[in-house]
Amino acid sequence: MSALPTILLASASPRRHELLKQLDVAFVVAAANIDESIFDDETPRDYVIRMAREKALAGLGQTMGLMPALGSDTIVLLGDRILGKPGSRSEAEGMLQALSGQTHQVYSAVAIALQTGNVLDTINITAVTFADMPADWIRQYCQSDEPMDKAGAYAVQGGTGQFIRRIEGSYSGVMGLPLFETAELLRLAGVLK
């Protein structure tokens, strides 16, 4: 069996790294440094896809076009409010209080840049329902570092998992890299058989 082509994973996320390893693709990692500001008239769907595409293109630039680059972005959407990564522990607490007892959507977009003008993308949308989380538990959880670098201030595979009543969709998508959609894109790009 010949070695699979190498791609660049344009993400510093250890969760995405571990998930991509499950697809048995040889890859290198280099974080994409992009402006993650949302445009005024941008829908959550358009925003998360644009972020994934921009990360993939930034990764492609780092390889000087020598290998495809994979970018991904994940947001938590509660109603029409995007919950990104919290900027402070108090912001993380506020996010988790808002999510407590509610159903929200997790949008995970994936893009693979083959060339500057050739970027493939897809999106997974998963519904996550939390049971009520006690306020003092939220406060204590937010003293840890776990919620600080995660959309919506939580990790599905972390401490908040005990309060997740239901997931309708992709568990790996909630972690940050929907494996089914990612594998489909990699096959379409000729990277995965």
Coordinates of C-alpha atoms in Angstrom, one line a residue:
M1 CA 0.0 0.0 0.0
S2 CA 1.4 3.4 -1.0
A3 CA 1.6 6.3 1.5
L4 CA -1.3 8.7 1.3
P5 CA -0.6 12.2 0.2
T6 CA 0.2 14.6 3.1
I7 CA -2.1 17.5 3.9
L8 CA -1.8 20.4 6.2
L9 CA -4.2 20.7 9.1
A10 CA -4.6 24.5 9.6
S11 CA -5.5 24.3 13.2
A12 CA -3.8 24.2 16.6
S13 CA -6.7 22.3 18.1
P14 CA -5.7 19.0 19.8
R15 CA -9.2 17.8 19.3
R16 CA -9.1 18.3 15.5
H17 CA -5.7 16.7 15.4
E18 CA -7.0 13.6 17.3
L19 CA -10.1 13.4 15.1
L20 CA -8.2 13.7 11.8
K21 CA -5.9 10.8 12.9
Q22 CA -8.9 8.6 12.9
L23 CA -9.1 9.0 9.1
D24 CA -5.7 7.5 8.6
V25 CA -4.4 10.5 6.6
A26 CA -0.8 11.6 6.8
F27 CA -0.8 15.3 7.9
V28 CA 1.2 18.1 9.4
V29 CA -0.2 20.8 11.7
A30 CA 0.2 24.6 11.4
A31 CA -2.2 27.0 13.0
A32 CA -3.9 29.5 10.6
N33 CA -3.7 33.1 11.9
I34 CA -6.7 34.9 10.4
D35 CA -9.1 37.6 11.4
E36 CA -12.1 35.9 12.9
S37 CA -14.4 39.0 12.9
I38 CA -18.0 38.5 11.8
F39 CA -19.4 40.8 9.1
D40 CA -22.4 42.8 10.0
D41 CA -24.8 41.2 7.5
E42 CA -23.3 37.7 7.7
T43 CA -25.4 34.7 8.6
P44 CA -24.0 32.1 11.1
R45 CA -23.8 29.6 8.3
D46 CA -21.9 31.9 6.0
Y47 CA -19.6 33.0 8.8
V48 CA -18.5 29.5 9.8
I49 CA -18.0 28.4 6.2
R50 CA -16.0 31.6 5.4
M51 CA -13.8 30.9 8.5
A52 CA -13.1 27.3 7.4
R53 CA -12.3 28.5 3.9
E54 CA -10.0 31.3 5.1
K55 CA -8.1 28.9 7.4
A56 CA -7.7 26.4 4.6
L57 CA -6.4 29.1 2.3
A58 CA -4.0 30.4 5.0
G59 CA -2.8 26.9 5.4
L60 CA -2.3 26.5 1.6
G61 CA -0.3 29.7 1.7
Q62 CA 2.0 28.2 4.4
T63 CA 2.7 25.2 2.2
M64 CA 3.3 27.6 -0.8
G65 CA 0.7 25.5 -2.6
L66 CA 2.7 22.3 -2.3
M67 CA 0.0 20.3 -0.5
P68 CA -3.7 20.6 0.2
A69 CA -4.7 22.4 3.4
L70 CA -7.7 21.5 5.6
G71 CA -9.4 24.2 7.6
S72 CA -12.3 23.9 10.0
D73 CA -14.4 26.2 12.2
T74 CA -17.0 25.6 14.8
I75 CA -19.6 27.9 16.4
V76 CA -22.3 27.5 18.9
L77 CA -25.6 29.1 18.0
L78 CA -28.2 29.8 20.7
G79 CA -31.3 31.3 19.0
D80 CA -29.7 33.9 16.8
R81 CA -26.7 34.5 19.1
I82 CA -23.3 33.2 18.1
L83 CA -21.3 32.0 21.1
G84 CA -17.7 31.9 20.2
K85 CA -14.7 31.3 22.5
P86 CA -15.2 33.2 25.8
G87 CA -12.8 36.1 26.4
S88 CA -13.0 35.8 30.2
R89 CA -14.2 33.4 32.9
S90 CA -17.2 35.6 33.6
E91 CA -18.1 35.4 29.9
A92 CA -17.8 31.6 30.0
E93 CA -20.1 31.5 33.0
G94 CA -22.7 33.6 31.2
M95 CA -22.5 31.4 28.1
L96 CA -23.1 28.2 30.1
Q97 CA -25.9 29.8 32.1
A98 CA -27.6 30.7 28.8
L99 CA -27.1 27.2 27.4
S100 CA -28.3 25.5 30.6
G101 CA -31.7 23.7 30.0
Q102 CA -31.7 24.8 26.3
T103 CA -31.2 23.2 22.9
H104 CA -28.6 24.9 20.7
Q105 CA -27.0 24.2 17.3
V106 CA -23.3 23.6 16.7
Y107 CA -22.2 24.5 13.2
S108 CA -19.0 22.8 12.1
A109 CA -17.6 23.8 8.7
V110 CA -14.8 22.1 6.9
A111 CA -12.9 23.3 3.8
I112 CA -10.0 21.9 1.8
A113 CA -7.9 24.2 -0.3
L114 CA -6.3 22.4 -3.3
Q115 CA -5.2 25.7 -5.0
T116 CA -6.1 29.3 -4.3
G117 CA -9.1 29.2 -6.7
N118 CA -10.1 25.7 -5.8
V119 CA -11.6 25.3 -2.3
L120 CA -14.1 22.6 -1.4
D121 CA -16.3 23.1 1.7
T122 CA -19.1 21.5 3.6
I123 CA -21.0 22.0 6.9
N124 CA -22.5 19.9 9.6
I125 CA -25.2 21.2 11.9
T126 CA -25.9 19.3 15.1
A127 CA -28.5 20.0 17.8
V128 CA -27.3 19.7 21.4
T129 CA -29.7 19.8 24.4
F130 CA -28.4 20.5 27.9
A131 CA -30.1 19.6 31.1
D132 CA -30.1 22.3 33.8
M133 CA -26.6 22.9 35.0
P134 CA -26.4 24.1 38.7
A135 CA -25.0 27.7 38.9
D136 CA -22.3 26.7 41.5
W137 CA -21.2 23.9 39.2
I138 CA -20.9 26.3 36.3
R139 CA -18.9 28.7 38.5
Q140 CA -16.5 26.0 39.6
Y141 CA -16.1 24.6 36.0
C142 CA -15.3 28.1 34.7
Q143 CA -12.4 28.3 37.1
S144 CA -10.7 25.6 35.1
D145 CA -9.1 26.2 31.7
E146 CA -11.4 23.8 29.9
P147 CA -14.0 26.3 28.7
M148 CA -11.6 29.0 27.7
D149 CA -10.6 28.0 24.2
K150 CA -13.9 26.4 23.1
A151 CA -16.9 27.8 21.2
G152 CA -19.8 28.1 23.7
A153 CA -17.4 27.6 26.6
Y154 CA -17.7 23.8 26.7
A155 CA -16.2 20.6 25.4
V156 CA -18.7 17.8 24.6
Q157 CA -16.0 15.3 25.7
G158 CA -15.2 17.3 28.9
G159 CA -16.9 18.0 32.2
T160 CA -20.1 19.4 30.6
G161 CA -20.7 16.0 29.0
Q162 CA -22.6 14.9 32.1
F163 CA -25.3 17.5 31.4
I164 CA -25.8 16.8 27.7
R165 CA -29.2 15.2 27.5
R166 CA -29.3 14.7 23.7
I167 CA -27.2 15.1 20.6
E168 CA -28.9 15.0 17.3
G169 CA -26.2 14.9 14.6
S170 CA -22.5 14.5 14.7
Y171 CA -20.6 14.0 18.0
S172 CA -17.3 14.6 16.2
G173 CA -18.8 17.8 14.7
V174 CA -19.5 19.1 18.2
M175 CA -15.9 18.3 19.0
G176 CA -14.8 20.5 16.1
L177 CA -14.3 18.2 13.1
P178 CA -17.2 16.3 11.6
L179 CA -15.6 13.1 10.5
F180 CA -18.2 12.0 7.9
E181 CA -18.1 15.4 6.1
T182 CA -14.4 15.6 6.4
A183 CA -13.9 12.2 4.9
E184 CA -16.3 13.0 2.0
L185 CA -14.3 16.2 1.2
L186 CA -11.0 14.4 1.4
R187 CA -12.3 11.7 -1.0
L188 CA -13.6 14.4 -3.4
A189 CA -10.2 16.0 -3.3
G190 CA -8.5 12.7 -4.0
V191 CA -6.6 12.7 -0.7
L192 CA -8.5 9.7 0.8
K193 CA -9.6 6.6 -1.1

